[in-house]
Amino acid sequence: MPAIGIDVGGTWIRTGVVDPTGRVLARRRPDPVRTVDELVECLALAIDELLAEHNDDDAMSIGVALPGIVDAATGLIRCVNLPFLEGADVVGALASRFDAKVTAFTDADAATWGEYRALSSQPERFIHLRLGTGVACGIVVANKLQNTSGDRATHWDALVVSESREARPCKCGLRGCLETIASGPALEKSAEAIGCRDGLDGLQRLWTKGDARAALIVREATDAIGAVIDNLRHRFAPQLISVGGGVVDRLPCLMELVGSAHADLSSGAAMIPEIRLARLGDDAGVVGAALLTLRSSV
Ligand SMILES: [Zn+2]
């Protein structure tokens, strides 16, 4: 039986009907919203349309990926990147509208599970690093998602690039997180400072033309991503790390450079994981949330 997957991002909302193999059977992409009521309304509308299109009589379970963490005790969301979601009970609101089981997941976990299940063969240890409005990663060991969404949500110390007191402050309260350098908003701010009017697309264009200022911004982000990958490989010894999210989709030069730096590393040291561009693109969170909710329904 299929499930409905929902992925609420910093600047977009994606929903879909997903079958148990991870295939997306139908999609809806409502416009971004600014309040909890608007969010619940637009999700309810999208779910109605998906159910009508899919025409399945069985009650479907609904998995929701959110850019923060859901408090297990209260069901309320804690979220720094979409402040209007702070303290909201989206799960409760959707559950009361539909005759379905609704489960929430951290967006990084959902995307990680989606990417893991999309692999043709699943490694023992897998990490997915997601660079979007926020930056987060998820870890799968022996077919189980590891809990990376503790108190500091997704900003645990593996994603801190610089311990320096001069490092940029992050919204999570730490300094020097990868998010302050390689997230969409951080790179867009850097791009704007060198005159790019169209954010990451402009930055990619300037980088391709050989612009020295664009090269510097991209180099800083690449070095930071490389440092985090190095940190993750030493701590978790994954066989495969996939990197995805809106930032790498719109700024492909990042993965080009991360890949070539990693290839150099491979020549000498042992325990080098494969680094790969994520496969599912925009669908990762929707697929992962649906598959996780199906798994938890078994
Ligand atoms: Zn942070």
PDB file of C-alpha atoms and ligand atoms in Angstrom:
ATOM      1  CA  MET A   1       0.000   0.000   0.000  1.00  0.00           C
ATOM      2  CA  PRO A   2       1.371   3.457  -0.850  1.00  0.00           C
ATOM      3  CA  ALA A   3       1.845   6.290   1.653  1.00  0.00           C
ATOM      4  CA  ILE A   4       1.806  10.061   1.433  1.00  0.00           C
ATOM      5  CA  GLY A   5       5.136  11.803   1.919  1.00  0.00           C
ATOM      6  CA  ILE A   6       5.395  15.499   2.780  1.00  0.00           C
ATOM      7  CA  ASP A   7       8.612  17.526   2.904  1.00  0.00           C
ATOM      8  CA  VAL A   8       8.408  21.059   4.305  1.00  0.00           C
ATOM      9  CA  GLY A   9      11.542  23.021   3.407  1.00  0.00           C
ATOM     10  CA  GLY A  10      12.748  26.537   4.105  1.00  0.00           C
ATOM     11  CA  THR A  11      11.491  27.870   0.753  1.00  0.00           C
ATOM     12  CA  TRP A  12       9.231  25.146  -0.682  1.00  0.00           C
ATOM     13  CA  ILE A  13       6.710  22.411   0.124  1.00  0.00           C
ATOM     14  CA  ARG A  14       6.683  19.043  -1.636  1.00  0.00           C
ATOM     15  CA  THR A  15       4.132  16.278  -1.314  1.00  0.00           C
ATOM     16  CA  GLY A  16       3.590  12.990  -3.078  1.00  0.00           C
ATOM     17  CA  VAL A  17       2.104   9.501  -3.100  1.00  0.00           C
ATOM     18  CA  VAL A  18       4.924   6.976  -2.811  1.00  0.00           C
ATOM     19  CA  ASP A  19       4.694   3.205  -3.278  1.00  0.00           C
ATOM     20  CA  PRO A  20       6.560   0.784  -0.980  1.00  0.00           C
ATOM     21  CA  THR A  21       9.453   0.537  -3.456  1.00  0.00           C
ATOM     22  CA  GLY A  22      10.041   4.317  -3.260  1.00  0.00           C
ATOM     23  CA  ARG A  23       8.437   5.208  -6.595  1.00  0.00           C
ATOM     24  CA  VAL A  24       6.608   8.562  -6.596  1.00  0.00           C
ATOM     25  CA  LEU A  25       3.159   7.942  -8.127  1.00  0.00           C
ATOM     26  CA  ALA A  26       1.833  11.515  -7.952  1.00  0.00           C
ATOM     27  CA  ARG A  27       3.179  14.888  -6.796  1.00  0.00           C
ATOM     28  CA  ARG A  28       1.831  18.214  -5.549  1.00  0.00           C
ATOM     29  CA  ARG A  29       3.999  21.234  -4.803  1.00  0.00           C
ATOM     30  CA  PRO A  30       2.010  23.909  -2.974  1.00  0.00           C
ATOM     31  CA  ASP A  31       3.390  27.430  -2.705  1.00  0.00           C
ATOM     32  CA  PRO A  32       5.377  28.261   0.450  1.00  0.00           C
ATOM     33  CA  VAL A  33       3.348  29.692   3.338  1.00  0.00           C
ATOM     34  CA  ARG A  34       3.982  31.927   6.342  1.00  0.00           C
ATOM     35  CA  THR A  35       1.733  30.624   9.098  1.00  0.00           C
ATOM     36  CA  VAL A  36       0.898  27.281  10.666  1.00  0.00           C
ATOM     37  CA  ASP A  37      -2.779  27.598   9.685  1.00  0.00           C
ATOM     38  CA  GLU A  38      -1.802  28.246   6.058  1.00  0.00           C
ATOM     39  CA  LEU A  39       0.556  25.281   6.161  1.00  0.00           C
ATOM     40  CA  VAL A  40      -2.076  22.901   7.497  1.00  0.00           C
ATOM     41  CA  GLU A  41      -4.612  24.196   4.950  1.00  0.00           C
ATOM     42  CA  CYS A  42      -2.309  23.828   1.967  1.00  0.00           C
ATOM     43  CA  LEU A  43      -1.129  20.377   3.071  1.00  0.00           C
ATOM     44  CA  ALA A  44      -4.729  19.248   3.570  1.00  0.00           C
ATOM     45  CA  LEU A  45      -5.622  20.481   0.075  1.00  0.00           C
ATOM     46  CA  ALA A  46      -2.606  18.718  -1.450  1.00  0.00           C
ATOM     47  CA  ILE A  47      -3.452  15.477   0.394  1.00  0.00           C
ATOM     48  CA  ASP A  48      -7.079  15.669  -0.814  1.00  0.00           C
ATOM     49  CA  GLU A  49      -5.884  16.115  -4.407  1.00  0.00           C
ATOM     50  CA  LEU A  50      -3.368  13.292  -4.130  1.00  0.00           C
ATOM     51  CA  LEU A  51      -5.964  10.931  -2.657  1.00  0.00           C
ATOM     52  CA  ALA A  52      -8.487  11.888  -5.353  1.00  0.00           C
ATOM     53  CA  GLU A  53      -5.941  11.360  -8.124  1.00  0.00           C
ATOM     54  CA  HIS A  54      -4.662   8.155  -6.672  1.00  0.00           C
ATOM     55  CA  ASN A  55      -8.132   6.863  -5.971  1.00  0.00           C
ATOM     56  CA  ASP A  56      -7.069   4.352  -3.363  1.00  0.00           C
ATOM     57  CA  ASP A  57      -9.737   3.184  -0.940  1.00  0.00           C
ATOM     58  CA  ASP A  58      -7.283   2.103   1.715  1.00  0.00           C
ATOM     59  CA  ALA A  59      -6.539   4.548   4.499  1.00  0.00           C
ATOM     60  CA  MET A  60      -3.089   5.897   3.822  1.00  0.00           C
ATOM     61  CA  SER A  61      -0.445   6.714   6.360  1.00  0.00           C
ATOM     62  CA  ILE A  62       1.174  10.149   6.115  1.00  0.00           C
ATOM     63  CA  GLY A  63       4.844  10.901   6.790  1.00  0.00           C
ATOM     64  CA  VAL A  64       5.856  14.523   7.306  1.00  0.00           C
ATOM     65  CA  ALA A  65       9.483  15.687   7.076  1.00  0.00           C
ATOM     66  CA  LEU A  66      10.055  18.935   8.958  1.00  0.00           C
ATOM     67  CA  PRO A  67      13.112  21.207   9.091  1.00  0.00           C
ATOM     68  CA  GLY A  68      13.634  20.878  12.821  1.00  0.00           C
ATOM     69  CA  ILE A  69      12.862  18.309  15.448  1.00  0.00           C
ATOM     70  CA  VAL A  70       9.601  17.028  16.753  1.00  0.00           C
ATOM     71  CA  ASP A  71       9.468  16.741  20.503  1.00  0.00           C
ATOM     72  CA  ALA A  72       8.590  13.090  21.194  1.00  0.00           C
ATOM     73  CA  ALA A  73       6.658  13.959  24.358  1.00  0.00           C
ATOM     74  CA  THR A  74       4.526  16.884  23.150  1.00  0.00           C
ATOM     75  CA  GLY A  75       4.503  16.440  19.364  1.00  0.00           C
ATOM     76  CA  LEU A  76       5.433  20.114  19.058  1.00  0.00           C
ATOM     77  CA  ILE A  77       8.037  21.248  16.586  1.00  0.00           C
ATOM     78  CA  ARG A  78      11.291  22.977  17.412  1.00  0.00           C
ATOM     79  CA  CYS A  79      12.587  24.768  14.369  1.00  0.00           C
ATOM     80  CA  VAL A  80      15.133  27.559  13.834  1.00  0.00           C
ATOM     81  CA  ASN A  81      14.833  27.880  10.050  1.00  0.00           C
ATOM     82  CA  LEU A  82      11.046  28.339   9.881  1.00  0.00           C
ATOM     83  CA  PRO A  83      10.311  30.274  13.088  1.00  0.00           C
ATOM     84  CA  PHE A  84       6.528  30.168  12.552  1.00  0.00           C
ATOM     85  CA  LEU A  85       6.681  26.396  13.047  1.00  0.00           C
ATOM     86  CA  GLU A  86       8.210  26.748  16.511  1.00  0.00           C
ATOM     87  CA  GLY A  87       5.851  25.065  18.977  1.00  0.00           C
ATOM     88  CA  ALA A  88       3.314  24.105  16.283  1.00  0.00           C
ATOM     89  CA  ASP A  89       1.473  20.765  16.262  1.00  0.00           C
ATOM     90  CA  VAL A  90       1.269  20.019  12.529  1.00  0.00           C
ATOM     91  CA  VAL A  91       1.006  16.277  13.131  1.00  0.00           C
ATOM     92  CA  GLY A  92      -1.971  16.670  15.469  1.00  0.00           C
ATOM     93  CA  ALA A  93      -3.686  19.085  13.069  1.00  0.00           C
ATOM     94  CA  LEU A  94      -3.301  16.722  10.079  1.00  0.00           C
ATOM     95  CA  ALA A  95      -4.242  13.630  12.098  1.00  0.00           C
ATOM     96  CA  SER A  96      -7.503  15.266  13.150  1.00  0.00           C
ATOM     97  CA  ARG A  97      -8.356  16.108   9.499  1.00  0.00           C
ATOM     98  CA  PHE A  98      -7.645  12.713   7.960  1.00  0.00           C
ATOM     99  CA  ASP A  99      -8.452   9.189   8.960  1.00  0.00           C
ATOM    100  CA  ALA A 100      -4.789   8.287   8.779  1.00  0.00           C
ATOM    101  CA  LYS A 101      -1.763   7.725  10.890  1.00  0.00           C
ATOM    102  CA  VAL A 102       0.508  10.795  10.724  1.00  0.00           C
ATOM    103  CA  THR A 103       4.171  10.580  11.707  1.00  0.00           C
ATOM    104  CA  ALA A 104       6.767  13.360  11.670  1.00  0.00           C
ATOM    105  CA  PHE A 105      10.474  13.043  10.991  1.00  0.00           C
ATOM    106  CA  THR A 106      13.431  15.388  10.883  1.00  0.00           C
ATOM    107  CA  ASP A 107      13.945  16.389   7.246  1.00  0.00           C
ATOM    108  CA  ALA A 108      17.547  15.179   7.191  1.00  0.00           C
ATOM    109  CA  ASP A 109      16.490  11.742   8.453  1.00  0.00           C
ATOM    110  CA  ALA A 110      13.739  11.501   5.845  1.00  0.00           C
ATOM    111  CA  ALA A 111      16.056  12.524   2.998  1.00  0.00           C
ATOM    112  CA  THR A 112      18.732  10.140   4.275  1.00  0.00           C
ATOM    113  CA  TRP A 113      16.314   7.214   4.357  1.00  0.00           C
ATOM    114  CA  GLY A 114      15.002   8.071   0.882  1.00  0.00           C
ATOM    115  CA  GLU A 115      18.526   8.212  -0.553  1.00  0.00           C
ATOM    116  CA  TYR A 116      19.564   5.036   1.274  1.00  0.00           C
ATOM    117  CA  ARG A 117      16.614   3.075  -0.064  1.00  0.00           C
ATOM    118  CA  ALA A 118      17.228   4.416  -3.578  1.00  0.00           C
ATOM    119  CA  LEU A 119      20.677   2.790  -3.720  1.00  0.00           C
ATOM    120  CA  SER A 120      20.925  -0.323  -5.845  1.00  0.00           C
ATOM    121  CA  SER A 121      22.779  -2.019  -3.008  1.00  0.00           C
ATOM    122  CA  GLN A 122      22.768  -0.752   0.572  1.00  0.00           C
ATOM    123  CA  PRO A 123      26.109  -0.368   2.346  1.00  0.00           C
ATOM    124  CA  GLU A 124      26.532  -1.259   6.024  1.00  0.00           C
ATOM    125  CA  ARG A 125      27.262   2.370   6.953  1.00  0.00           C
ATOM    126  CA  PHE A 126      25.831   5.252   4.934  1.00  0.00           C
ATOM    127  CA  ILE A 127      25.751   9.015   5.455  1.00  0.00           C
ATOM    128  CA  HIS A 128      23.685  11.585   3.592  1.00  0.00           C
ATOM    129  CA  LEU A 129      24.719  15.234   3.848  1.00  0.00           C
ATOM    130  CA  ARG A 130      22.028  17.711   2.881  1.00  0.00           C
ATOM    131  CA  LEU A 131      22.865  21.295   1.963  1.00  0.00           C
ATOM    132  CA  GLY A 132      19.804  23.503   1.618  1.00  0.00           C
ATOM    133  CA  THR A 133      18.300  26.361   3.607  1.00  0.00           C
ATOM    134  CA  GLY A 134      19.708  24.416   6.535  1.00  0.00           C
ATOM    135  CA  VAL A 135      22.570  21.952   6.622  1.00  0.00           C
ATOM    136  CA  ALA A 136      22.177  18.548   8.215  1.00  0.00           C
ATOM    137  CA  CYS A 137      23.156  14.947   7.828  1.00  0.00           C
ATOM    138  CA  GLY A 138      21.697  11.550   8.610  1.00  0.00           C
ATOM    139  CA  ILE A 139      23.404   8.250   9.274  1.00  0.00           C
ATOM    140  CA  VAL A 140      22.259   4.701   8.553  1.00  0.00           C
ATOM    141  CA  VAL A 141      24.059   1.783  10.194  1.00  0.00           C
ATOM    142  CA  ALA A 142      22.981  -1.816   9.518  1.00  0.00           C
ATOM    143  CA  ASN A 143      19.705  -0.739   7.912  1.00  0.00           C
ATOM    144  CA  LYS A 144      18.761   1.512  10.855  1.00  0.00           C
ATOM    145  CA  LEU A 145      18.640   5.298  10.988  1.00  0.00           C
ATOM    146  CA  GLN A 146      20.801   6.570  13.812  1.00  0.00           C
ATOM    147  CA  ASN A 147      19.409   9.233  16.070  1.00  0.00           C
ATOM    148  CA  THR A 148      21.202  12.446  15.099  1.00  0.00           C
ATOM    149  CA  SER A 149      18.402  14.774  16.138  1.00  0.00           C
ATOM    150  CA  GLY A 150      19.161  15.327  19.783  1.00  0.00           C
ATOM    151  CA  ASP A 151      19.002  18.572  21.683  1.00  0.00           C
ATOM    152  CA  ARG A 152      21.097  20.539  19.270  1.00  0.00           C
ATOM    153  CA  ALA A 153      18.972  19.204  16.442  1.00  0.00           C
ATOM    154  CA  THR A 154      21.051  18.674  13.371  1.00  0.00           C
ATOM    155  CA  HIS A 155      23.964  20.857  14.451  1.00  0.00           C
ATOM    156  CA  TRP A 156      25.925  18.364  16.390  1.00  0.00           C
ATOM    157  CA  ASP A 157      29.666  18.886  16.547  1.00  0.00           C
ATOM    158  CA  ALA A 158      30.449  16.709  13.517  1.00  0.00           C
ATOM    159  CA  LEU A 159      29.119  19.561  11.390  1.00  0.00           C
ATOM    160  CA  VAL A 160      31.187  22.281  13.060  1.00  0.00           C
ATOM    161  CA  VAL A 161      33.995  23.368  10.788  1.00  0.00           C
ATOM    162  CA  SER A 162      35.743  25.969  12.920  1.00  0.00           C
ATOM    163  CA  GLU A 163      36.107  26.186  16.696  1.00  0.00           C
ATOM    164  CA  SER A 164      37.573  29.707  16.413  1.00  0.00           C
ATOM    165  CA  ARG A 165      35.933  32.496  18.389  1.00  0.00           C
ATOM    166  CA  GLU A 166      36.131  34.517  15.185  1.00  0.00           C
ATOM    167  CA  ALA A 167      33.992  31.963  13.330  1.00  0.00           C
ATOM    168  CA  ARG A 168      30.562  33.120  12.169  1.00  0.00           C
ATOM    169  CA  PRO A 169      27.756  32.639  14.702  1.00  0.00           C
ATOM    170  CA  CYS A 170      25.072  30.136  13.688  1.00  0.00           C
ATOM    171  CA  LYS A 171      21.341  30.289  14.393  1.00  0.00           C
ATOM    172  CA  CYS A 172      21.669  27.159  16.550  1.00  0.00           C
ATOM    173  CA  GLY A 173      23.831  29.022  19.071  1.00  0.00           C
ATOM    174  CA  LEU A 174      27.181  27.475  18.087  1.00  0.00           C
ATOM    175  CA  ARG A 175      29.877  29.126  15.983  1.00  0.00           C
ATOM    176  CA  GLY A 176      31.513  27.843  12.822  1.00  0.00           C
ATOM    177  CA  CYS A 177      28.796  25.392  11.728  1.00  0.00           C
ATOM    178  CA  LEU A 178      28.930  24.290   8.087  1.00  0.00           C
ATOM    179  CA  GLU A 179      25.549  26.007   7.790  1.00  0.00           C
ATOM    180  CA  THR A 180      27.216  29.439   8.245  1.00  0.00           C
ATOM    181  CA  ILE A 181      29.343  28.797   5.126  1.00  0.00           C
ATOM    182  CA  ALA A 182      27.657  26.313   2.786  1.00  0.00           C
ATOM    183  CA  SER A 183      23.885  26.685   3.331  1.00  0.00           C
ATOM    184  CA  GLY A 184      21.710  28.361   0.694  1.00  0.00           C
ATOM    185  CA  PRO A 185      21.249  31.605   2.685  1.00  0.00           C
ATOM    186  CA  ALA A 186      24.980  31.821   3.594  1.00  0.00           C
ATOM    187  CA  LEU A 187      26.086  31.354  -0.033  1.00  0.00           C
ATOM    188  CA  GLU A 188      23.385  33.713  -1.311  1.00  0.00           C
ATOM    189  CA  LYS A 189      24.640  36.395   1.083  1.00  0.00           C
ATOM    190  CA  SER A 190      28.223  35.872  -0.106  1.00  0.00           C
ATOM    191  CA  ALA A 191      27.035  35.973  -3.734  1.00  0.00           C
ATOM    192  CA  GLU A 192      25.128  39.208  -3.135  1.00  0.00           C
ATOM    193  CA  ALA A 193      28.234  40.782  -1.606  1.00  0.00           C
ATOM    194  CA  ILE A 194      30.071  40.355  -4.929  1.00  0.00           C
ATOM    195  CA  GLY A 195      27.163  41.702  -6.958  1.00  0.00           C
ATOM    196  CA  CYS A 196      25.262  38.527  -7.970  1.00  0.00           C
ATOM    197  CA  ARG A 197      21.613  39.456  -8.258  1.00  0.00           C
ATOM    198  CA  ASP A 198      20.331  35.931  -8.809  1.00  0.00           C
ATOM    199  CA  GLY A 199      21.968  34.146  -5.915  1.00  0.00           C
ATOM    200  CA  LEU A 200      23.434  30.695  -6.465  1.00  0.00           C
ATOM    201  CA  ASP A 201      22.688  30.637 -10.209  1.00  0.00           C
ATOM    202  CA  GLY A 202      24.681  33.860 -10.620  1.00  0.00           C
ATOM    203  CA  LEU A 203      27.472  32.517  -8.451  1.00  0.00           C
ATOM    204  CA  GLN A 204      27.691  29.360 -10.587  1.00  0.00           C
ATOM    205  CA  ARG A 205      27.785  31.514 -13.728  1.00  0.00           C
ATOM    206  CA  LEU A 206      30.570  33.766 -12.382  1.00  0.00           C
ATOM    207  CA  TRP A 207      32.532  30.715 -11.210  1.00  0.00           C
ATOM    208  CA  THR A 208      32.292  29.176 -14.699  1.00  0.00           C
ATOM    209  CA  LYS A 209      33.629  32.426 -16.192  1.00  0.00           C
ATOM    210  CA  GLY A 210      36.640  32.238 -13.885  1.00  0.00           C
ATOM    211  CA  ASP A 211      35.716  35.155 -11.619  1.00  0.00           C
ATOM    212  CA  ALA A 212      38.252  35.240  -8.753  1.00  0.00           C
ATOM    213  CA  ARG A 213      35.761  36.427  -6.105  1.00  0.00           C
ATOM    214  CA  ALA A 214      33.279  33.687  -6.999  1.00  0.00           C
ATOM    215  CA  ALA A 215      36.124  31.153  -6.935  1.00  0.00           C
ATOM    216  CA  LEU A 216      37.036  32.277  -3.416  1.00  0.00           C
ATOM    217  CA  ILE A 217      33.456  31.835  -2.119  1.00  0.00           C
ATOM    218  CA  VAL A 218      33.146  28.424  -3.757  1.00  0.00           C
ATOM    219  CA  ARG A 219      36.563  27.389  -2.451  1.00  0.00           C
ATOM    220  CA  GLU A 220      35.635  28.339   1.121  1.00  0.00           C
ATOM    221  CA  ALA A 221      32.413  26.297   0.895  1.00  0.00           C
ATOM    222  CA  THR A 222      34.206  23.360  -0.724  1.00  0.00           C
ATOM    223  CA  ASP A 223      36.921  23.338   1.948  1.00  0.00           C
ATOM    224  CA  ALA A 224      34.273  23.421   4.682  1.00  0.00           C
ATOM    225  CA  ILE A 225      32.287  20.556   3.096  1.00  0.00           C
ATOM    226  CA  GLY A 226      35.551  18.617   2.705  1.00  0.00           C
ATOM    227  CA  ALA A 227      36.377  19.164   6.392  1.00  0.00           C
ATOM    228  CA  VAL A 228      32.965  17.867   7.451  1.00  0.00           C
ATOM    229  CA  ILE A 229      33.255  14.832   5.163  1.00  0.00           C
ATOM    230  CA  ASP A 230      36.674  14.135   6.647  1.00  0.00           C
ATOM    231  CA  ASN A 231      35.241  14.441  10.163  1.00  0.00           C
ATOM    232  CA  LEU A 232      32.358  12.096   9.334  1.00  0.00           C
ATOM    233  CA  ARG A 233      34.595   9.481   7.740  1.00  0.00           C
ATOM    234  CA  HIS A 234      36.922   9.388  10.740  1.00  0.00           C
ATOM    235  CA  ARG A 235      34.062   9.097  13.219  1.00  0.00           C
ATOM    236  CA  PHE A 236      31.701   6.750  11.436  1.00  0.00           C
ATOM    237  CA  ALA A 237      33.766   4.987   8.746  1.00  0.00           C
ATOM    238  CA  PRO A 238      30.914   5.039   6.204  1.00  0.00           C
ATOM    239  CA  GLN A 239      31.348   3.155   2.936  1.00  0.00           C
ATOM    240  CA  LEU A 240      29.311   5.796   1.104  1.00  0.00           C
ATOM    241  CA  ILE A 241      28.514   9.468   1.676  1.00  0.00           C
ATOM    242  CA  SER A 242      25.925  11.055  -0.598  1.00  0.00           C
ATOM    243  CA  VAL A 243      25.616  14.831  -0.829  1.00  0.00           C
ATOM    244  CA  GLY A 244      22.378  16.484  -1.910  1.00  0.00           C
ATOM    245  CA  GLY A 245      20.003  19.395  -1.383  1.00  0.00           C
ATOM    246  CA  GLY A 246      19.151  22.579  -3.226  1.00  0.00           C
ATOM    247  CA  VAL A 247      22.643  24.050  -2.859  1.00  0.00           C
ATOM    248  CA  VAL A 248      24.435  21.276  -4.767  1.00  0.00           C
ATOM    249  CA  ASP A 249      21.632  21.146  -7.342  1.00  0.00           C
ATOM    250  CA  ARG A 250      21.988  24.854  -8.126  1.00  0.00           C
ATOM    251  CA  LEU A 251      25.749  25.143  -7.614  1.00  0.00           C
ATOM    252  CA  PRO A 252      27.143  22.035  -9.337  1.00  0.00           C
ATOM    253  CA  CYS A 253      30.701  23.389  -9.166  1.00  0.00           C
ATOM    254  CA  LEU A 254      30.667  22.506  -5.433  1.00  0.00           C
ATOM    255  CA  MET A 255      30.420  18.765  -6.030  1.00  0.00           C
ATOM    256  CA  GLU A 256      32.946  18.987  -8.863  1.00  0.00           C
ATOM    257  CA  LEU A 257      35.524  20.428  -6.464  1.00  0.00           C
ATOM    258  CA  VAL A 258      34.574  18.242  -3.479  1.00  0.00           C
ATOM    259  CA  GLY A 259      34.844  15.207  -5.761  1.00  0.00           C
ATOM    260  CA  SER A 260      38.264  16.109  -7.122  1.00  0.00           C
ATOM    261  CA  ALA A 261      39.648  16.959  -3.636  1.00  0.00           C
ATOM    262  CA  HIS A 262      38.355  13.599  -2.459  1.00  0.00           C
ATOM    263  CA  ALA A 263      39.915  11.770  -5.408  1.00  0.00           C
ATOM    264  CA  ASP A 264      43.330  13.193  -4.424  1.00  0.00           C
ATOM    265  CA  LEU A 265      42.783  11.958  -0.873  1.00  0.00           C
ATOM    266  CA  SER A 266      42.032   8.474  -2.144  1.00  0.00           C
ATOM    267  CA  SER A 267      45.496   7.999  -3.528  1.00  0.00           C
ATOM    268  CA  GLY A 268      47.156   7.384  -0.150  1.00  0.00           C
ATOM    269  CA  ALA A 269      44.959   6.927   2.902  1.00  0.00           C
ATOM    270  CA  ALA A 270      42.889   3.903   3.879  1.00  0.00           C
ATOM    271  CA  MET A 271      39.144   3.750   4.675  1.00  0.00           C
ATOM    272  CA  ILE A 272      38.075   6.235   2.052  1.00  0.00           C
ATOM    273  CA  PRO A 273      34.318   6.291   1.506  1.00  0.00           C
ATOM    274  CA  GLU A 274      32.801   6.785  -1.892  1.00  0.00           C
ATOM    275  CA  ILE A 275      31.399  10.318  -2.282  1.00  0.00           C
ATOM    276  CA  ARG A 276      28.395  10.547  -4.548  1.00  0.00           C
ATOM    277  CA  LEU A 277      25.863  13.150  -5.636  1.00  0.00           C
ATOM    278  CA  ALA A 278      22.479  12.246  -4.129  1.00  0.00           C
ATOM    279  CA  ARG A 279      20.090  10.484  -6.537  1.00  0.00           C
ATOM    280  CA  LEU A 280      16.597  11.629  -5.704  1.00  0.00           C
ATOM    281  CA  GLY A 281      16.981  15.410  -5.980  1.00  0.00           C
ATOM    282  CA  ASP A 282      13.800  17.205  -4.911  1.00  0.00           C
ATOM    283  CA  ASP A 283      12.012  13.920  -4.094  1.00  0.00           C
ATOM    284  CA  ALA A 284      14.363  12.678  -1.338  1.00  0.00           C
ATOM    285  CA  GLY A 285      12.411  14.011   1.658  1.00  0.00           C
ATOM    286  CA  VAL A 286       8.994  13.003   0.258  1.00  0.00           C
ATOM    287  CA  VAL A 287      10.166   9.465  -0.562  1.00  0.00           C
ATOM    288  CA  GLY A 288      11.966   9.047   2.756  1.00  0.00           C
ATOM    289  CA  ALA A 289       9.078  10.355   4.884  1.00  0.00           C
ATOM    290  CA  ALA A 290       6.636   8.023   3.102  1.00  0.00           C
ATOM    291  CA  LEU A 291       8.910   4.975   3.380  1.00  0.00           C
ATOM    292  CA  LEU A 292       9.635   5.685   7.048  1.00  0.00           C
ATOM    293  CA  THR A 293       5.953   5.965   7.859  1.00  0.00           C
ATOM    294  CA  LEU A 294       5.229   2.735   5.938  1.00  0.00           C
ATOM    295  CA  ARG A 295       7.988   0.988   7.849  1.00  0.00           C
ATOM    296  CA  SER A 296       6.683   2.207  11.188  1.00  0.00           C
ATOM    297  CA  SER A 297       3.167   0.990  10.257  1.00  0.00           C
ATOM    298  CA  VAL A 298       4.323  -2.599   9.745  1.00  0.00           C
TER     299      VAL A 298
HETATM  300 ZN    ZN B   1      24.629  25.654  13.774  1.00  0.00          ZN
END
